[in-house]
């Protein structure tokens, strides 16, 4: 695909992107825009700017208003979070690659609202690093978990006020379950009959939905979207460099983050894999996640939090599974899809992974106990 085709693929013309780019304090002249990454929500572009010297690259993103009802709240949180992280990392080597840095708009604000009312923001592109859709080694799993744990630790000292909840009840699994039940009852696309086994699996697991909320765990500042592809690993060393995708950083439970790492890091299969025999919870990767996460958070996690580490993987995988299923039933209005039945395929991998975790849960708990005491 050439640039014009690429850009058309997300419904934006090159001229429109040039006009948006002109609103930001980029160095040089923006020359190309390429859709970037595999996110389900926002639109992300890699912008290359020509300068007198080497080209300079940026990430330009349009926030999805259907999902984030107050993009300015998202940006206010991100301003505070990136500034706090930058202050904490000020003495680290290579600090500019260890945290995201917003590029201000021409008017000095950290975001731009276009004529359609859409909110845009830009970050400096972190070179010689990348994110991966799936983990291929225990070292990568350890690195990612250490990075997300370190992120929680650094944000524990964020001064008041409390961050804004950009999506209220984002990880409130019982409310997610109620929304799923409503989607079955409405069945607006007549798809419920096509998803009977998945609906039955979900209904049979309802009892786990409230377990974390009922465990009296402390509120912390959490990332809430700790997919393996939301951490950049250094191309040369393989070391975790930077946690990205900060739209959902807000008050939450530490285990929402650990659970989403288990969901996205332990299976060798893609989230939308259609061959379910490939979906499995690989125990050595779970062990690497526990060790990596505790290497950064062991000093502040409570005994109750540690006790639920394995369970959180099952719960968050289940939660995301019912969200995909509810969206499939509702006609694919939330997550971007790229083929017919895409959300149902995604739901199936999640439920397969829940089953795989269930088979190994006793062993997973014994491992956590042996490491965390
Ligand atoms: P989405 O919400 O669409 O998932 P992300 O913020 O995660 O958007 O960005 C999409 C991809 O772009 C990431 O997976 C990562 O590979 C890349 N990316 C995002 N920000 C940067 C950055 N500042 N430097 C380098 N790569 C980045
Ligand atoms: C979405 O934007 P992305 O792809 O990182 C979603 C997460 C889900 C994830 C499932 C704001 O994340 O909650 O876990 O898809 N983000 C939002 O892959 O809903
Ligand atoms: Mg992302």
GROMACS .gro file of C-alpha atoms and ligand atoms in nm:
model
  420
    1UNK     CA    1   0.000   0.000   0.000
    2UNK     CA    2   0.126   0.348  -0.074
    3UNK     CA    3   0.080   0.634   0.170
    4UNK     CA    4  -0.246   0.756   0.019
    5UNK     CA    5  -0.397   0.404   0.035
    6UNK     CA    6  -0.272   0.351   0.387
    7UNK     CA    7  -0.422   0.672   0.505
    8UNK     CA    8  -0.750   0.608   0.328
    9UNK     CA    9  -0.769   0.276   0.512
   10UNK     CA   10  -0.851   0.466   0.831
   11UNK     CA   11  -1.074   0.720   0.661
   12UNK     CA   12  -0.833   1.011   0.654
   13UNK     CA   13  -0.682   1.182   0.355
   14UNK     CA   14  -0.315   1.275   0.341
   15UNK     CA   15  -0.407   1.644   0.321
   16UNK     CA   16  -0.604   1.615   0.644
   17UNK     CA   17  -0.306   1.455   0.819
   18UNK     CA   18  -0.072   1.722   0.690
   19UNK     CA   19  -0.306   1.984   0.833
   20UNK     CA   20  -0.310   1.808   1.172
   21UNK     CA   21   0.068   1.765   1.173
   22UNK     CA   22   0.107   2.137   1.103
   23UNK     CA   23  -0.060   2.202   1.440
   24UNK     CA   24   0.224   2.034   1.632
   25UNK     CA   25   0.574   2.158   1.709
   26UNK     CA   26   0.746   1.896   1.493
   27UNK     CA   27   1.100   1.956   1.373
   28UNK     CA   28   1.121   1.999   0.997
   29UNK     CA   29   0.850   1.921   0.747
   30UNK     CA   30   0.615   1.623   0.788
   31UNK     CA   31   0.657   1.415   0.472
   32UNK     CA   32   0.497   1.073   0.529
   33UNK     CA   33   0.225   0.926   0.750
   34UNK     CA   34   0.198   0.551   0.796
   35UNK     CA   35  -0.067   0.374   1.005
   36UNK     CA   36   0.119   0.212   1.290
   37UNK     CA   37   0.062  -0.066   1.543
   38UNK     CA   38  -0.233  -0.298   1.600
   39UNK     CA   39  -0.447  -0.117   1.853
   40UNK     CA   40  -0.822  -0.182   1.866
   41UNK     CA   41  -0.928   0.169   1.967
   42UNK     CA   42  -0.731   0.475   1.856
   43UNK     CA   43  -0.578   0.565   1.519
   44UNK     CA   44  -0.200   0.573   1.530
   45UNK     CA   45   0.037   0.711   1.264
   46UNK     CA   46   0.411   0.714   1.234
   47UNK     CA   47   0.507   1.057   1.103
   48UNK     CA   48   0.841   1.116   0.935
   49UNK     CA   49   0.967   1.475   0.918
   50UNK     CA   50   1.244   1.590   0.687
   51UNK     CA   51   1.500   1.817   0.847
   52UNK     CA   52   1.836   1.958   0.733
   53UNK     CA   53   1.992   1.652   0.901
   54UNK     CA   54   1.850   1.303   0.956
   55UNK     CA   55   1.470   1.256   0.934
   56UNK     CA   56   1.291   1.281   1.270
   57UNK     CA   57   0.996   1.057   1.358
   58UNK     CA   58   0.691   1.105   1.576
   59UNK     CA   59   0.381   0.912   1.680
   60UNK     CA   60   0.056   1.096   1.602
   61UNK     CA   61  -0.269   0.963   1.748
   62UNK     CA   62  -0.638   1.039   1.719
   63UNK     CA   63  -0.828   0.950   2.035
   64UNK     CA   64  -1.143   0.742   1.983
   65UNK     CA   65  -1.432   0.956   2.109
   66UNK     CA   66  -1.674   0.666   2.103
   67UNK     CA   67  -1.462   0.498   2.372
   68UNK     CA   68  -1.315   0.794   2.561
   69UNK     CA   69  -1.600   1.033   2.625
   70UNK     CA   70  -1.370   1.300   2.762
   71UNK     CA   71  -1.047   1.308   2.559
   72UNK     CA   72  -0.935   1.616   2.752
   73UNK     CA   73  -0.955   1.411   3.074
   74UNK     CA   74  -0.738   1.145   2.907
   75UNK     CA   75  -0.485   1.411   2.813
   76UNK     CA   76  -0.484   1.577   3.154
   77UNK     CA   77  -0.401   1.242   3.313
   78UNK     CA   78  -0.129   1.176   3.056
   79UNK     CA   79   0.027   1.519   3.110
   80UNK     CA   80   0.057   1.450   3.482
   81UNK     CA   81   0.173   1.091   3.440
   82UNK     CA   82   0.441   1.164   3.177
   83UNK     CA   83   0.571   1.463   3.376
   84UNK     CA   84   0.591   1.260   3.697
   85UNK     CA   85   0.767   0.971   3.526
   86UNK     CA   86   1.012   1.209   3.357
   87UNK     CA   87   1.100   1.362   3.695
   88UNK     CA   88   1.150   1.020   3.849
   89UNK     CA   89   1.366   0.903   3.558
   90UNK     CA   90   1.571   1.224   3.534
   91UNK     CA   91   1.892   1.057   3.649
   92UNK     CA   92   1.858   0.733   3.453
   93UNK     CA   93   2.087   0.671   3.157
   94UNK     CA   94   1.906   0.710   2.824
   95UNK     CA   95   1.616   0.871   3.008
   96UNK     CA   96   1.450   1.012   2.692
   97UNK     CA   97   1.381   0.655   2.577
   98UNK     CA   98   1.243   0.537   2.913
   99UNK     CA   99   0.928   0.744   2.920
  100UNK     CA  100   0.689   0.894   2.668
  101UNK     CA  101   0.735   1.263   2.586
  102UNK     CA  102   0.445   1.463   2.447
  103UNK     CA  103   0.511   1.703   2.160
  104UNK     CA  104   0.326   2.030   2.226
  105UNK     CA  105   0.088   2.182   1.975
  106UNK     CA  106   0.169   2.520   1.818
  107UNK     CA  107  -0.062   2.692   2.069
  108UNK     CA  108   0.142   2.546   2.357
  109UNK     CA  109  -0.121   2.295   2.468
  110UNK     CA  110  -0.039   1.925   2.477
  111UNK     CA  111  -0.315   1.824   2.238
  112UNK     CA  112  -0.506   1.956   1.941
  113UNK     CA  113  -0.880   1.947   1.872
  114UNK     CA  114  -0.957   1.947   1.499
  115UNK     CA  115  -1.252   2.097   1.311
  116UNK     CA  116  -1.446   1.768   1.349
  117UNK     CA  117  -1.401   1.782   1.725
  118UNK     CA  118  -1.147   1.497   1.734
  119UNK     CA  119  -0.856   1.516   1.977
  120UNK     CA  120  -0.502   1.450   1.855
  121UNK     CA  121  -0.174   1.414   2.042
  122UNK     CA  122   0.185   1.344   1.945
  123UNK     CA  123   0.482   1.174   2.111
  124UNK     CA  124   0.849   1.165   2.028
  125UNK     CA  125   0.915   0.834   1.856
  126UNK     CA  126   1.145   0.606   2.054
  127UNK     CA  127   1.400   0.473   1.808
  128UNK     CA  128   1.572   0.132   1.812
  129UNK     CA  129   1.295  -0.026   2.014
  130UNK     CA  130   0.975  -0.208   1.932
  131UNK     CA  131   0.671  -0.382   2.070
  132UNK     CA  132   0.572  -0.740   1.990
  133UNK     CA  133   0.230  -0.900   1.960
  134UNK     CA  134   0.339  -1.219   2.138
  135UNK     CA  135   0.629  -1.307   2.366
  136UNK     CA  136   0.876  -1.561   2.237
  137UNK     CA  137   1.102  -1.605   2.540
  138UNK     CA  138   1.094  -1.606   2.918
  139UNK     CA  139   1.340  -1.316   2.909
  140UNK     CA  140   1.086  -1.101   2.722
  141UNK     CA  141   0.811  -1.193   2.967
  142UNK     CA  142   1.033  -1.106   3.263
  143UNK     CA  143   1.125  -0.772   3.104
  144UNK     CA  144   0.765  -0.674   3.030
  145UNK     CA  145   0.645  -0.763   3.378
  146UNK     CA  146   0.932  -0.578   3.539
  147UNK     CA  147   0.850  -0.270   3.327
  148UNK     CA  148   0.480  -0.264   3.417
  149UNK     CA  149   0.564  -0.329   3.783
  150UNK     CA  150   0.822  -0.050   3.784
  151UNK     CA  151   0.562   0.177   3.623
  152UNK     CA  152   0.323   0.111   3.914
  153UNK     CA  153   0.602   0.171   4.162
  154UNK     CA  154   0.701   0.506   4.007
  155UNK     CA  155   0.341   0.626   3.998
  156UNK     CA  156   0.276   0.536   4.361
  157UNK     CA  157   0.427   0.876   4.448
  158UNK     CA  158   0.213   1.081   4.209
  159UNK     CA  159   0.090   1.381   4.408
  160UNK     CA  160  -0.286   1.440   4.459
  161UNK     CA  161  -0.544   1.488   4.315
  162UNK     CA  162  -0.661   1.140   4.217
  163UNK     CA  163  -0.634   1.071   3.844
  164UNK     CA  164  -0.958   1.100   3.649
  165UNK     CA  165  -1.132   0.771   3.566
  166UNK     CA  166  -1.120   0.803   3.187
  167UNK     CA  167  -1.354   0.504   3.151
  168UNK     CA  168  -1.550   0.448   3.473
  169UNK     CA  169  -1.568   0.088   3.594
  170UNK     CA  170  -1.324  -0.018   3.324
  171UNK     CA  171  -1.228  -0.339   3.505
  172UNK     CA  172  -1.550  -0.384   3.704
  173UNK     CA  173  -1.605  -0.742   3.588
  174UNK     CA  174  -1.959  -0.780   3.731
  175UNK     CA  175  -2.069  -0.469   3.537
  176UNK     CA  176  -1.898  -0.607   3.227
  177UNK     CA  177  -2.092  -0.927   3.284
  178UNK     CA  178  -2.422  -0.739   3.318
  179UNK     CA  179  -2.350  -0.556   2.991
  180UNK     CA  180  -2.279  -0.890   2.827
  181UNK     CA  181  -2.612  -1.030   2.953
  182UNK     CA  182  -2.790  -0.726   2.811
  183UNK     CA  183  -2.622  -0.786   2.476
  184UNK     CA  184  -2.754  -1.144   2.476
  185UNK     CA  185  -3.104  -1.028   2.567
  186UNK     CA  186  -3.106  -0.762   2.293
  187UNK     CA  187  -2.933  -0.981   2.034
  188UNK     CA  188  -2.960  -0.693   1.786
  189UNK     CA  189  -2.785  -0.878   1.502
  190UNK     CA  190  -2.936  -1.222   1.565
  191UNK     CA  191  -2.589  -1.358   1.638
  192UNK     CA  192  -2.655  -1.523   1.975
  193UNK     CA  193  -2.738  -1.855   1.807
  194UNK     CA  194  -2.396  -1.846   1.637
  195UNK     CA  195  -2.219  -1.811   1.970
  196UNK     CA  196  -2.402  -2.063   2.186
  197UNK     CA  197  -2.094  -2.251   2.319
  198UNK     CA  198  -1.922  -1.923   2.408
  199UNK     CA  199  -2.235  -1.783   2.576
  200UNK     CA  200  -2.268  -2.102   2.779
  201UNK     CA  201  -1.901  -2.090   2.880
  202UNK     CA  202  -1.943  -1.731   2.998
  203UNK     CA  203  -2.264  -1.797   3.191
  204UNK     CA  204  -2.102  -2.095   3.363
  205UNK     CA  205  -1.819  -1.871   3.486
  206UNK     CA  206  -2.026  -1.585   3.625
  207UNK     CA  207  -1.931  -1.675   3.982
  208UNK     CA  208  -1.570  -1.561   3.937
  209UNK     CA  209  -1.665  -1.210   3.820
  210UNK     CA  210  -1.679  -1.039   4.162
  211UNK     CA  211  -1.388  -1.214   4.334
  212UNK     CA  212  -1.121  -0.944   4.308
  213UNK     CA  213  -1.355  -0.657   4.392
  214UNK     CA  214  -1.465  -0.845   4.701
  215UNK     CA  215  -1.112  -0.916   4.827
  216UNK     CA  216  -1.049  -0.580   4.996
  217UNK     CA  217  -0.744  -0.497   4.783
  218UNK     CA  218  -0.595  -0.145   4.791
  219UNK     CA  219  -0.655   0.111   4.519
  220UNK     CA  220  -0.338   0.208   4.332
  221UNK     CA  221  -0.249   0.392   4.015
  222UNK     CA  222  -0.248   0.131   3.746
  223UNK     CA  223  -0.202   0.113   3.369
  224UNK     CA  224  -0.509  -0.101   3.302
  225UNK     CA  225  -0.408  -0.206   2.948
  226UNK     CA  226  -0.084  -0.398   3.002
  227UNK     CA  227  -0.090  -0.589   2.676
  228UNK     CA  228   0.248  -0.726   2.587
  229UNK     CA  229   0.247  -0.492   2.287
  230UNK     CA  230   0.224  -0.191   2.516
  231UNK     CA  231   0.586  -0.210   2.626
  232UNK     CA  232   0.881  -0.123   2.404
  233UNK     CA  233   1.184  -0.354   2.419
  234UNK     CA  234   1.528  -0.229   2.316
  235UNK     CA  235   1.635  -0.370   1.978
  236UNK     CA  236   1.994  -0.423   2.089
  237UNK     CA  237   1.967  -0.545   2.446
  238UNK     CA  238   1.612  -0.682   2.458
  239UNK     CA  239   1.568  -0.485   2.780
  240UNK     CA  240   1.228  -0.324   2.851
  241UNK     CA  241   1.257   0.045   2.787
  242UNK     CA  242   0.925   0.219   2.799
  243UNK     CA  243   0.562   0.157   2.892
  244UNK     CA  244   0.330   0.309   2.631
  245UNK     CA  245  -0.045   0.346   2.562
  246UNK     CA  246  -0.132   0.558   2.865
  247UNK     CA  247  -0.501   0.634   2.793
  248UNK     CA  248  -0.632   0.415   3.071
  249UNK     CA  249  -0.379   0.499   3.343
  250UNK     CA  250  -0.608   0.568   3.638
  251UNK     CA  251  -0.702   0.435   3.981
  252UNK     CA  252  -0.730   0.056   3.980
  253UNK     CA  253  -0.610  -0.266   4.135
  254UNK     CA  254  -0.251  -0.380   4.080
  255UNK     CA  255  -0.386  -0.717   3.973
  256UNK     CA  256  -0.572  -0.572   3.675
  257UNK     CA  257  -0.228  -0.510   3.532
  258UNK     CA  258  -0.079  -0.841   3.630
  259UNK     CA  259  -0.386  -1.025   3.499
  260UNK     CA  260  -0.366  -0.857   3.159
  261UNK     CA  261   0.003  -0.955   3.136
  262UNK     CA  262  -0.093  -1.319   3.188
  263UNK     CA  263  -0.364  -1.281   2.924
  264UNK     CA  264  -0.136  -1.134   2.658
  265UNK     CA  265   0.208  -1.277   2.733
  266UNK     CA  266   0.174  -1.643   2.827
  267UNK     CA  267   0.008  -1.781   2.512
  268UNK     CA  268   0.214  -1.825   2.194
  269UNK     CA  269  -0.097  -1.757   1.982
  270UNK     CA  270  -0.226  -1.423   1.859
  271UNK     CA  271  -0.535  -1.280   2.028
  272UNK     CA  272  -0.737  -1.355   1.712
  273UNK     CA  273  -0.585  -1.696   1.630
  274UNK     CA  274  -0.845  -1.924   1.471
  275UNK     CA  275  -0.658  -2.248   1.543
  276UNK     CA  276  -0.745  -2.282   1.910
  277UNK     CA  277  -0.506  -2.574   1.956
  278UNK     CA  278  -0.231  -2.311   1.958
  279UNK     CA  279  -0.377  -2.125   2.256
  280UNK     CA  280  -0.226  -2.233   2.585
  281UNK     CA  281  -0.096  -2.086   2.909
  282UNK     CA  282   0.276  -2.164   2.904
  283UNK     CA  283   0.389  -2.219   3.261
  284UNK     CA  284   0.750  -2.097   3.218
  285UNK     CA  285   0.623  -1.766   3.083
  286UNK     CA  286   0.390  -1.731   3.381
  287UNK     CA  287   0.683  -1.795   3.612
  288UNK     CA  288   0.884  -1.525   3.431
  289UNK     CA  289   0.595  -1.280   3.470
  290UNK     CA  290   0.570  -1.347   3.843
  291UNK     CA  291   0.944  -1.304   3.892
  292UNK     CA  292   0.963  -0.993   3.674
  293UNK     CA  293   0.661  -0.829   3.833
  294UNK     CA  294   0.767  -0.904   4.191
  295UNK     CA  295   1.120  -0.780   4.117
  296UNK     CA  296   0.965  -0.434   4.089
  297UNK     CA  297   0.661  -0.454   4.319
  298UNK     CA  298   0.759  -0.707   4.585
  299UNK     CA  299   0.831  -0.422   4.824
  300UNK     CA  300   0.481  -0.280   4.828
  301UNK     CA  301   0.233  -0.552   4.729
  302UNK     CA  302   0.022  -0.685   5.015
  303UNK     CA  303  -0.005  -1.055   5.096
  304UNK     CA  304  -0.363  -1.053   4.962
  305UNK     CA  305  -0.251  -0.909   4.630
  306UNK     CA  306   0.016  -1.175   4.594
  307UNK     CA  307  -0.236  -1.446   4.679
  308UNK     CA  308  -0.453  -1.349   4.381
  309UNK     CA  309  -0.178  -1.320   4.118
  310UNK     CA  310  -0.267  -1.643   3.935
  311UNK     CA  311  -0.641  -1.584   3.971
  312UNK     CA  312  -0.609  -1.235   3.820
  313UNK     CA  313  -0.483  -1.388   3.496
  314UNK     CA  314  -0.795  -1.600   3.470
  315UNK     CA  315  -1.027  -1.316   3.563
  316UNK     CA  316  -0.890  -1.053   3.324
  317UNK     CA  317  -0.880  -1.306   3.040
  318UNK     CA  318  -1.242  -1.391   3.114
  319UNK     CA  319  -1.336  -1.023   3.135
  320UNK     CA  320  -1.181  -0.936   2.799
  321UNK     CA  321  -1.344  -1.248   2.652
  322UNK     CA  322  -1.693  -1.136   2.757
  323UNK     CA  323  -1.619  -0.785   2.626
  324UNK     CA  324  -1.531  -0.928   2.282
  325UNK     CA  325  -1.839  -1.149   2.292
  326UNK     CA  326  -2.069  -0.865   2.395
  327UNK     CA  327  -1.929  -0.651   2.113
  328UNK     CA  328  -1.981  -0.933   1.864
  329UNK     CA  329  -2.344  -0.962   1.976
  330UNK     CA  330  -2.391  -0.584   1.965
  331UNK     CA  331  -2.267  -0.561   1.606
  332UNK     CA  332  -1.899  -0.470   1.654
  333UNK     CA  333  -1.942  -0.113   1.771
  334UNK     CA  334  -1.645  -0.089   2.013
  335UNK     CA  335  -1.335  -0.284   1.903
  336UNK     CA  336  -1.205  -0.231   1.548
  337UNK     CA  337  -1.254  -0.546   1.343
  338UNK     CA  338  -1.076  -0.653   1.025
  339UNK     CA  339  -1.291  -0.949   0.920
  340UNK     CA  340  -1.635  -1.098   0.975
  341UNK     CA  341  -1.659  -1.274   1.311
  342UNK     CA  342  -1.336  -1.114   1.431
  343UNK     CA  343  -1.465  -1.039   1.780
  344UNK     CA  344  -1.603  -1.393   1.813
  345UNK     CA  345  -1.262  -1.531   1.714
  346UNK     CA  346  -1.101  -1.310   1.978
  347UNK     CA  347  -1.351  -1.425   2.239
  348UNK     CA  348  -1.274  -1.788   2.159
  349UNK     CA  349  -0.901  -1.750   2.221
  350UNK     CA  350  -0.974  -1.582   2.553
  351UNK     CA  351  -1.203  -1.858   2.673
  352UNK     CA  352  -0.959  -2.124   2.556
  353UNK     CA  353  -0.691  -1.951   2.762
  354UNK     CA  354  -0.921  -1.934   3.065
  355UNK     CA  355  -0.961  -2.311   3.035
  356UNK     CA  356  -0.586  -2.360   3.009
  357UNK     CA  357  -0.530  -2.146   3.319
  358UNK     CA  358  -0.793  -2.345   3.508
  359UNK     CA  359  -0.609  -2.667   3.434
  360UNK     CA  360  -0.287  -2.521   3.578
  361UNK     CA  361  -0.422  -2.292   3.850
  362UNK     CA  362  -0.318  -2.511   4.142
  363UNK     CA  363   0.038  -2.531   4.014
  364UNK     CA  364   0.041  -2.157   3.939
  365UNK     CA  365  -0.070  -2.079   4.294
  366UNK     CA  366   0.194  -2.310   4.442
  367UNK     CA  367   0.461  -2.136   4.234
  368UNK     CA  368   0.352  -1.791   4.353
  369UNK     CA  369   0.353  -1.913   4.712
  370UNK     CA  370   0.703  -2.054   4.674
  371UNK     CA  371   0.834  -1.726   4.530
  372UNK     CA  372   0.634  -1.469   4.727
  373UNK     CA  373   0.598  -1.664   5.048
  374LIG     P1  374  -0.298   0.182   2.039
  374LIG     O1  375  -0.387   0.251   2.137
  374LIG     O2  376  -0.348   0.193   1.901
  374LIG     O3  377  -0.262   0.043   2.083
  374LIG     P2  378  -0.026   0.262   2.107
  374LIG     O4  379  -0.007   0.389   2.181
  374LIG     O5  380  -0.008   0.136   2.180
  374LIG     O6  381  -0.166   0.270   2.033
  374LIG     O7  382   0.072   0.264   1.981
  374LIG     C1  383   0.065   0.168   1.877
  374LIG     C2  384   0.205   0.112   1.848
  374LIG     O8  385   0.290   0.219   1.809
  374LIG     C3  386   0.271   0.049   1.968
  374LIG     O9  387   0.243  -0.086   1.979
  374LIG     C4  388   0.419   0.073   1.941
  374LIG    O10  389   0.474  -0.028   1.861
  374LIG     C5  390   0.422   0.203   1.863
  374LIG     N1  391   0.452   0.321   1.946
  374LIG     C6  392   0.363   0.396   2.016
  374LIG     N2  393   0.424   0.500   2.075
  374LIG     C7  394   0.553   0.492   2.041
  374LIG     C8  395   0.668   0.574   2.068
  374LIG     N3  396   0.659   0.686   2.140
  374LIG     N4  397   0.786   0.537   2.016
  374LIG     C9  398   0.796   0.424   1.941
  374LIG     N5  399   0.691   0.345   1.910
  374LIG    C10  400   0.572   0.377   1.959
  375LIG     C1  401  -0.808  -0.251   2.371
  375LIG     O1  402  -0.627  -0.015   2.248
  375LIG     P1  403  -0.576  -0.150   2.279
  375LIG     O2  404  -0.579  -0.239   2.162
  375LIG     O3  405  -0.441  -0.143   2.348
  375LIG     C2  406  -0.887  -0.218   2.496
  375LIG     C3  407  -0.837  -0.305   2.613
  375LIG     C4  408  -0.850  -0.452   2.577
  375LIG     C5  409  -0.774  -0.477   2.449
  375LIG     C6  410  -0.793  -0.619   2.403
  375LIG     C7  411  -0.960   0.138   2.592
  375LIG     O4  412  -0.674  -0.213   2.391
  375LIG     O5  413  -0.915  -0.279   2.728
  375LIG     O6  414  -0.799  -0.531   2.680
  375LIG     O7  415  -0.817  -0.388   2.343
  375LIG     N1  416  -0.874  -0.077   2.530
  375LIG     C8  417  -0.983  -0.005   2.564
  375LIG     O8  418  -0.694  -0.652   2.313
  375LIG     O9  419  -1.096  -0.053   2.571
  376LIG    MG1  420  -0.132  -0.024   2.229
   0.00000   0.00000   0.00000
